[in-house]
Amino acid sequence: MTDDRPSNAPSSQVWGEETARRYDETSAEMFAPEVLGPTVELLARLAGSGRALELAVGTGRVAVPLAERGVPVAGIELSESMAAQLRTKVDADRLPVVIGDMATARVPGDFSLVYLVFNTISNLLTQDEQVECFRNAARHLAPGGRFVIELGIPPLRRLPPGQLSAPFDVSEKHLGFDTVDPVTQRLTSFHYWPEDGHHGRSEHRYLWPSECDLMARMAGLELERRLADWDGSPFTGESTSHVSVWRKPAE
């Protein structure tokens, strides 16, 4: 099967109408108050009195409640179907969205906060595109502004010698497995929902916190802090994810 997309097209998967329609339902655990509350709280504090930009805003899981907190929020989203789902929750005057690639698309004006949640930077499948995503975030930031990402730690420690797949969720409602290529840093997540037989997969390029820091430095950003989660818990060698904050130096 050939890829007929233009050579300059982003490598990210474009979520279609069916995936977009089911997205909130299949990600229901990410809408839980104990997950979403600390996320919005920290982002609101970091945005302060300024504007916030969400890269890959999706259906607005974070952007909508952040806007309801009084933070002016805009978004960039590659999938028109995902953006259409967001529009069922809030209009364009309240939360404007630019359809485009998060590594290159531009939203007018400066922002005090740019953020990426739920492992979304890994949807860019090349290192070059991930570097450009950091640079694009930096272009949108006012001096002193911050770029925040939420990203899982690659699951290599869970792989026995010679094994290249590992479960990340085994429950009555959902089965999830990751396969890993440690050479290309490509990870494929497979999902199955037994209740209705629905299944899907998503492609990722995983990256380590140190690799993120190098990309940030290339974009002119400085690491301010790294947490294990939105609740402020410390990042350690046992952490399975990180929330990292980089700052654009004040002029």
mmCIF file of C-alpha atoms in Angstrom:
data_model
loop_
_atom_site.group_PDB
_atom_site.id
_atom_site.type_symbol
_atom_site.label_atom_id
_atom_site.label_comp_id
_atom_site.label_asym_id
_atom_site.label_seq_id
_atom_site.Cartn_x
_atom_site.Cartn_y
_atom_site.Cartn_z
ATOM 1 C CA MET A 1 0.000 0.000 0.000
ATOM 2 C CA THR A 2 1.485 3.335 -1.034
ATOM 3 C CA ASP A 3 1.304 6.612 0.844
ATOM 4 C CA ASP A 4 -0.142 9.214 -1.510
ATOM 5 C CA ARG A 5 0.219 12.129 0.876
ATOM 6 C CA PRO A 6 2.421 15.070 -0.187
ATOM 7 C CA SER A 7 6.062 14.749 0.864
ATOM 8 C CA ASN A 8 5.678 17.709 3.235
ATOM 9 C CA ALA A 9 2.583 16.266 4.940
ATOM 10 C CA PRO A 10 2.876 15.681 8.701
ATOM 11 C CA SER A 11 3.547 12.128 9.800
ATOM 12 C CA SER A 12 0.827 12.248 12.470
ATOM 13 C CA GLN A 13 -2.234 10.086 11.992
ATOM 14 C CA VAL A 14 -5.320 12.087 11.093
ATOM 15 C CA TRP A 15 -8.158 10.887 13.302
ATOM 16 C CA GLY A 16 -11.257 10.233 11.217
ATOM 17 C CA GLU A 17 -14.921 10.806 11.949
ATOM 18 C CA GLU A 18 -15.533 7.481 13.703
ATOM 19 C CA THR A 19 -12.487 7.826 15.981
ATOM 20 C CA ALA A 20 -13.389 11.429 16.755
ATOM 21 C CA ARG A 21 -16.989 10.498 17.578
ATOM 22 C CA ARG A 22 -15.857 7.815 20.031
ATOM 23 C CA TYR A 23 -12.853 9.682 21.431
ATOM 24 C CA ASP A 24 -14.402 11.076 24.610
ATOM 25 C CA GLU A 25 -16.031 7.736 25.396
ATOM 26 C CA THR A 26 -12.908 5.649 24.862
ATOM 27 C CA SER A 27 -10.789 8.141 26.852
ATOM 28 C CA ALA A 28 -13.320 8.472 29.671
ATOM 29 C CA GLU A 29 -10.718 7.877 32.395
ATOM 30 C CA MET A 30 -8.888 11.036 31.276
ATOM 31 C CA PHE A 31 -12.042 13.078 31.988
ATOM 32 C CA ALA A 32 -12.222 11.880 35.604
ATOM 33 C CA PRO A 33 -12.106 14.804 38.075
ATOM 34 C CA GLU A 34 -9.015 13.413 39.791
ATOM 35 C CA VAL A 35 -7.194 13.463 36.425
ATOM 36 C CA LEU A 36 -8.605 16.552 34.745
ATOM 37 C CA GLY A 37 -8.812 18.763 37.836
ATOM 38 C CA PRO A 38 -5.062 18.901 38.632
ATOM 39 C CA THR A 39 -4.276 19.283 34.914
ATOM 40 C CA VAL A 40 -6.447 22.361 34.500
ATOM 41 C CA GLU A 41 -5.327 23.782 37.849
ATOM 42 C CA LEU A 42 -1.630 23.704 37.007
ATOM 43 C CA LEU A 43 -2.144 25.018 33.472
ATOM 44 C CA ALA A 44 -4.294 27.880 34.750
ATOM 45 C CA ARG A 45 -1.561 28.867 37.214
ATOM 46 C CA LEU A 46 1.088 28.773 34.514
ATOM 47 C CA ALA A 47 -1.026 30.809 32.085
ATOM 48 C CA GLY A 48 -1.622 33.506 34.698
ATOM 49 C CA SER A 49 -3.330 36.483 33.122
ATOM 50 C CA GLY A 50 -2.113 35.587 29.619
ATOM 51 C CA ARG A 51 -3.353 33.482 26.729
ATOM 52 C CA ALA A 52 -2.909 29.716 26.355
ATOM 53 C CA LEU A 53 -2.438 27.664 23.190
ATOM 54 C CA GLU A 54 -3.065 23.915 23.076
ATOM 55 C CA LEU A 55 -1.254 22.011 20.353
ATOM 56 C CA ALA A 56 -3.371 19.082 19.098
ATOM 57 C CA VAL A 57 -6.400 20.386 20.971
ATOM 58 C CA GLY A 58 -8.559 17.422 19.934
ATOM 59 C CA THR A 59 -12.115 17.446 21.265
ATOM 60 C CA GLY A 60 -11.222 20.019 23.914
ATOM 61 C CA ARG A 61 -10.889 17.734 26.942
ATOM 62 C CA VAL A 62 -8.482 20.206 28.582
ATOM 63 C CA ALA A 63 -9.030 23.372 26.564
ATOM 64 C CA VAL A 64 -12.748 23.703 27.319
ATOM 65 C CA PRO A 65 -12.505 23.555 31.136
ATOM 66 C CA LEU A 66 -9.397 25.759 31.013
ATOM 67 C CA ALA A 67 -11.392 28.362 29.073
ATOM 68 C CA GLU A 68 -14.183 28.018 31.608
ATOM 69 C CA ARG A 69 -11.622 29.001 34.240
ATOM 70 C CA GLY A 70 -11.312 32.354 32.459
ATOM 71 C CA VAL A 71 -8.090 31.634 30.537
ATOM 72 C CA PRO A 72 -8.268 32.740 26.881
ATOM 73 C CA VAL A 73 -7.489 29.527 24.958
ATOM 74 C CA ALA A 74 -6.791 28.821 21.295
ATOM 75 C CA GLY A 75 -5.924 25.535 19.629
ATOM 76 C CA ILE A 76 -4.192 23.854 16.703
ATOM 77 C CA GLU A 77 -5.665 20.568 15.466
ATOM 78 C CA LEU A 78 -4.770 18.403 12.462
ATOM 79 C CA SER A 79 -8.070 16.486 12.346
ATOM 80 C CA GLU A 80 -11.122 18.390 11.163
ATOM 81 C CA SER A 81 -13.264 15.600 12.616
ATOM 82 C CA MET A 82 -11.797 16.118 16.092
ATOM 83 C CA ALA A 83 -12.270 19.870 15.787
ATOM 84 C CA ALA A 84 -15.888 19.302 14.778
ATOM 85 C CA GLN A 85 -16.463 17.399 18.025
ATOM 86 C CA LEU A 86 -14.950 20.302 19.948
ATOM 87 C CA ARG A 87 -17.384 22.643 18.187
ATOM 88 C CA THR A 88 -20.306 20.767 19.757
ATOM 89 C CA LYS A 89 -19.011 22.000 23.136
ATOM 90 C CA VAL A 90 -17.863 25.565 22.487
ATOM 91 C CA ASP A 91 -18.016 28.051 19.619
ATOM 92 C CA ALA A 92 -15.138 29.568 17.667
ATOM 93 C CA ASP A 93 -15.401 32.957 19.371
ATOM 94 C CA ARG A 94 -14.793 31.331 22.736
ATOM 95 C CA LEU A 95 -12.116 28.873 21.601
ATOM 96 C CA PRO A 96 -10.656 29.497 18.124
ATOM 97 C CA VAL A 97 -8.934 26.571 16.384
ATOM 98 C CA VAL A 98 -6.517 26.578 13.458
ATOM 99 C CA ILE A 99 -6.617 23.395 11.378
ATOM 100 C CA GLY A 100 -3.048 22.343 10.746
ATOM 101 C CA ASP A 101 0.110 20.550 11.831
ATOM 102 C CA MET A 102 1.243 21.331 15.381
ATOM 103 C CA ALA A 103 4.862 21.474 14.189
ATOM 104 C CA THR A 104 4.243 24.263 11.677
ATOM 105 C CA ALA A 105 0.784 25.885 11.978
ATOM 106 C CA ARG A 106 0.693 29.429 13.351
ATOM 107 C CA VAL A 107 -1.908 31.154 15.512
ATOM 108 C CA PRO A 108 -1.807 34.969 15.581
ATOM 109 C CA GLY A 109 -0.423 36.707 18.653
ATOM 110 C CA ASP A 110 1.753 35.702 21.580
ATOM 111 C CA PHE A 111 0.923 33.346 24.424
ATOM 112 C CA SER A 112 2.068 33.004 27.999
ATOM 113 C CA LEU A 113 1.495 29.233 27.803
ATOM 114 C CA VAL A 114 1.715 26.587 25.087
ATOM 115 C CA TYR A 115 0.938 23.028 26.101
ATOM 116 C CA LEU A 116 0.666 19.445 24.821
ATOM 117 C CA VAL A 117 -1.085 16.754 26.875
ATOM 118 C CA PHE A 118 -1.693 12.990 26.900
ATOM 119 C CA ASN A 119 1.478 11.926 25.011
ATOM 120 C CA THR A 120 0.475 13.885 21.914
ATOM 121 C CA ILE A 121 3.963 14.979 20.870
ATOM 122 C CA SER A 122 4.714 11.293 20.250
ATOM 123 C CA ASN A 123 2.112 11.346 17.447
ATOM 124 C CA LEU A 124 4.790 13.078 15.370
ATOM 125 C CA LEU A 125 6.665 10.085 14.020
ATOM 126 C CA THR A 126 10.029 11.657 13.173
ATOM 127 C CA GLN A 127 12.609 13.330 15.357
ATOM 128 C CA ASP A 128 12.796 16.268 12.945
ATOM 129 C CA GLU A 129 9.078 16.966 13.329
ATOM 130 C CA GLN A 130 9.301 16.745 17.103
ATOM 131 C CA VAL A 131 12.159 19.266 17.049
ATOM 132 C CA GLU A 132 10.035 21.560 14.875
ATOM 133 C CA CYS A 133 7.145 21.197 17.317
ATOM 134 C CA PHE A 134 9.337 22.576 20.107
ATOM 135 C CA ARG A 135 10.434 25.408 17.822
ATOM 136 C CA ASN A 136 6.839 26.152 16.884
ATOM 137 C CA ALA A 137 5.874 26.298 20.547
ATOM 138 C CA ALA A 138 8.735 28.711 21.201
ATOM 139 C CA ARG A 139 7.635 30.920 18.290
ATOM 140 C CA HIS A 140 4.229 31.323 19.904
ATOM 141 C CA LEU A 141 5.552 32.187 23.369
ATOM 142 C CA ALA A 142 5.949 35.675 24.696
ATOM 143 C CA PRO A 143 9.218 36.298 26.590
ATOM 144 C CA GLY A 144 8.931 34.548 29.942
ATOM 145 C CA GLY A 145 6.237 32.214 28.605
ATOM 146 C CA ARG A 146 6.192 28.479 29.232
ATOM 147 C CA PHE A 147 5.879 25.315 27.171
ATOM 148 C CA VAL A 148 4.431 22.262 28.956
ATOM 149 C CA ILE A 149 4.172 18.678 27.801
ATOM 150 C CA GLU A 150 2.723 15.558 29.410
ATOM 151 C CA LEU A 151 4.438 12.427 28.164
ATOM 152 C CA GLY A 152 4.829 8.809 29.187
ATOM 153 C CA ILE A 153 8.203 7.241 29.868
ATOM 154 C CA PRO A 154 9.010 4.593 27.216
ATOM 155 C CA PRO A 155 7.981 1.188 28.623
ATOM 156 C CA LEU A 156 11.289 -0.543 27.939
ATOM 157 C CA ARG A 157 11.806 -1.552 31.577
ATOM 158 C CA ARG A 158 8.630 -3.651 31.359
ATOM 159 C CA LEU A 159 9.980 -5.709 28.464
ATOM 160 C CA PRO A 160 11.714 -8.999 29.323
ATOM 161 C CA PRO A 161 14.812 -9.774 27.228
ATOM 162 C CA GLY A 162 13.804 -10.576 23.672
ATOM 163 C CA GLN A 163 10.206 -9.348 24.071
ATOM 164 C CA LEU A 164 9.013 -6.310 22.121
ATOM 165 C CA SER A 165 5.416 -5.984 23.342
ATOM 166 C CA ALA A 166 3.857 -5.194 26.710
ATOM 167 C CA PRO A 167 0.318 -4.610 28.048
ATOM 168 C CA PHE A 168 -0.529 -1.151 29.346
ATOM 169 C CA ASP A 169 -4.171 -1.789 30.232
ATOM 170 C CA VAL A 170 -5.956 -5.087 30.901
ATOM 171 C CA SER A 171 -9.490 -4.619 32.210
ATOM 172 C CA GLU A 172 -13.022 -5.761 31.525
ATOM 173 C CA LYS A 173 -13.693 -2.705 29.372
ATOM 174 C CA HIS A 174 -10.404 -2.303 27.512
ATOM 175 C CA LEU A 175 -7.332 -4.237 26.431
ATOM 176 C CA GLY A 176 -4.248 -2.285 25.407
ATOM 177 C CA PHE A 177 -0.822 -3.455 24.244
ATOM 178 C CA ASP A 178 2.250 -1.609 23.021
ATOM 179 C CA THR A 179 4.782 -2.972 20.552
ATOM 180 C CA VAL A 180 8.186 -1.309 20.527
ATOM 181 C CA ASP A 181 10.995 -0.935 18.007
ATOM 182 C CA PRO A 182 14.000 0.255 20.064
ATOM 183 C CA VAL A 183 16.001 1.073 16.927
ATOM 184 C CA THR A 184 13.562 3.566 15.403
ATOM 185 C CA GLN A 185 11.893 4.497 18.730
ATOM 186 C CA ARG A 186 8.580 3.637 17.115
ATOM 187 C CA LEU A 187 5.762 2.395 19.347
ATOM 188 C CA THR A 188 2.397 1.078 18.204
ATOM 189 C CA SER A 189 -0.505 0.993 20.652
ATOM 190 C CA PHE A 190 -3.224 -1.594 20.004
ATOM 191 C CA HIS A 191 -6.664 -1.165 21.600
ATOM 192 C CA TYR A 192 -9.627 -3.517 21.931
ATOM 193 C CA TRP A 193 -12.960 -2.791 23.649
ATOM 194 C CA PRO A 194 -14.686 -6.167 24.354
ATOM 195 C CA GLU A 195 -18.120 -4.650 24.970
ATOM 196 C CA ASP A 196 -18.733 -3.748 21.349
ATOM 197 C CA GLY A 197 -15.788 -5.397 19.593
ATOM 198 C CA HIS A 198 -14.306 -2.063 18.564
ATOM 199 C CA HIS A 199 -10.557 -2.007 18.002
ATOM 200 C CA GLY A 200 -7.932 0.453 16.876
ATOM 201 C CA ARG A 201 -4.254 1.319 16.811
ATOM 202 C CA SER A 202 -2.119 4.424 17.019
ATOM 203 C CA GLU A 203 1.454 5.063 15.939
ATOM 204 C CA HIS A 204 3.989 6.956 18.059
ATOM 205 C CA ARG A 205 7.644 7.899 18.248
ATOM 206 C CA TYR A 206 8.650 7.742 21.884
ATOM 207 C CA LEU A 207 11.228 10.102 23.323
ATOM 208 C CA TRP A 208 13.033 10.324 26.628
ATOM 209 C CA PRO A 209 12.972 13.329 29.000
ATOM 210 C CA SER A 210 16.609 14.093 28.186
ATOM 211 C CA GLU A 211 15.777 14.112 24.468
ATOM 212 C CA CYS A 212 12.948 16.553 25.184
ATOM 213 C CA ASP A 213 15.375 18.802 27.064
ATOM 214 C CA LEU A 214 17.749 18.852 24.102
ATOM 215 C CA MET A 215 14.894 19.736 21.725
ATOM 216 C CA ALA A 216 13.878 22.517 24.102
ATOM 217 C CA ARG A 217 17.429 23.908 24.171
ATOM 218 C CA MET A 218 17.489 23.877 20.358
ATOM 219 C CA ALA A 219 14.312 25.973 20.468
ATOM 220 C CA GLY A 220 15.813 28.444 22.947
ATOM 221 C CA LEU A 221 13.869 27.171 25.966
ATOM 222 C CA GLU A 222 15.157 26.368 29.453
ATOM 223 C CA LEU A 223 13.936 23.571 31.714
ATOM 224 C CA GLU A 224 12.123 25.087 34.684
ATOM 225 C CA ARG A 225 10.813 21.957 36.395
ATOM 226 C CA ARG A 226 9.841 18.342 35.835
ATOM 227 C CA LEU A 227 7.086 16.551 37.736
ATOM 228 C CA ALA A 228 5.814 13.006 37.700
ATOM 229 C CA ASP A 229 2.206 14.150 37.277
ATOM 230 C CA TRP A 230 -0.051 17.192 37.270
ATOM 231 C CA ASP A 231 -0.546 16.897 41.019
ATOM 232 C CA GLY A 232 3.047 18.007 41.604
ATOM 233 C CA SER A 233 4.458 14.655 42.710
ATOM 234 C CA PRO A 234 8.244 14.486 42.273
ATOM 235 C CA PHE A 235 9.774 12.890 39.209
ATOM 236 C CA THR A 236 11.926 9.858 40.064
ATOM 237 C CA GLY A 237 13.510 6.867 38.378
ATOM 238 C CA GLU A 238 10.288 4.941 39.026
ATOM 239 C CA SER A 239 7.999 7.511 37.352
ATOM 240 C CA THR A 240 5.998 6.242 34.398
ATOM 241 C CA SER A 241 5.289 9.700 32.991
ATOM 242 C CA HIS A 242 6.435 13.282 33.295
ATOM 243 C CA VAL A 243 4.997 16.767 33.116
ATOM 244 C CA SER A 244 7.819 19.060 32.040
ATOM 245 C CA VAL A 245 7.863 22.857 31.976
ATOM 246 C CA TRP A 246 10.301 24.871 29.875
ATOM 247 C CA ARG A 247 10.534 28.652 29.933
ATOM 248 C CA LYS A 248 11.376 31.127 27.203
ATOM 249 C CA PRO A 249 13.908 33.578 28.650
ATOM 250 C CA ALA A 250 12.650 37.092 29.255
ATOM 251 C CA GLU A 251 14.158 39.657 26.917
#
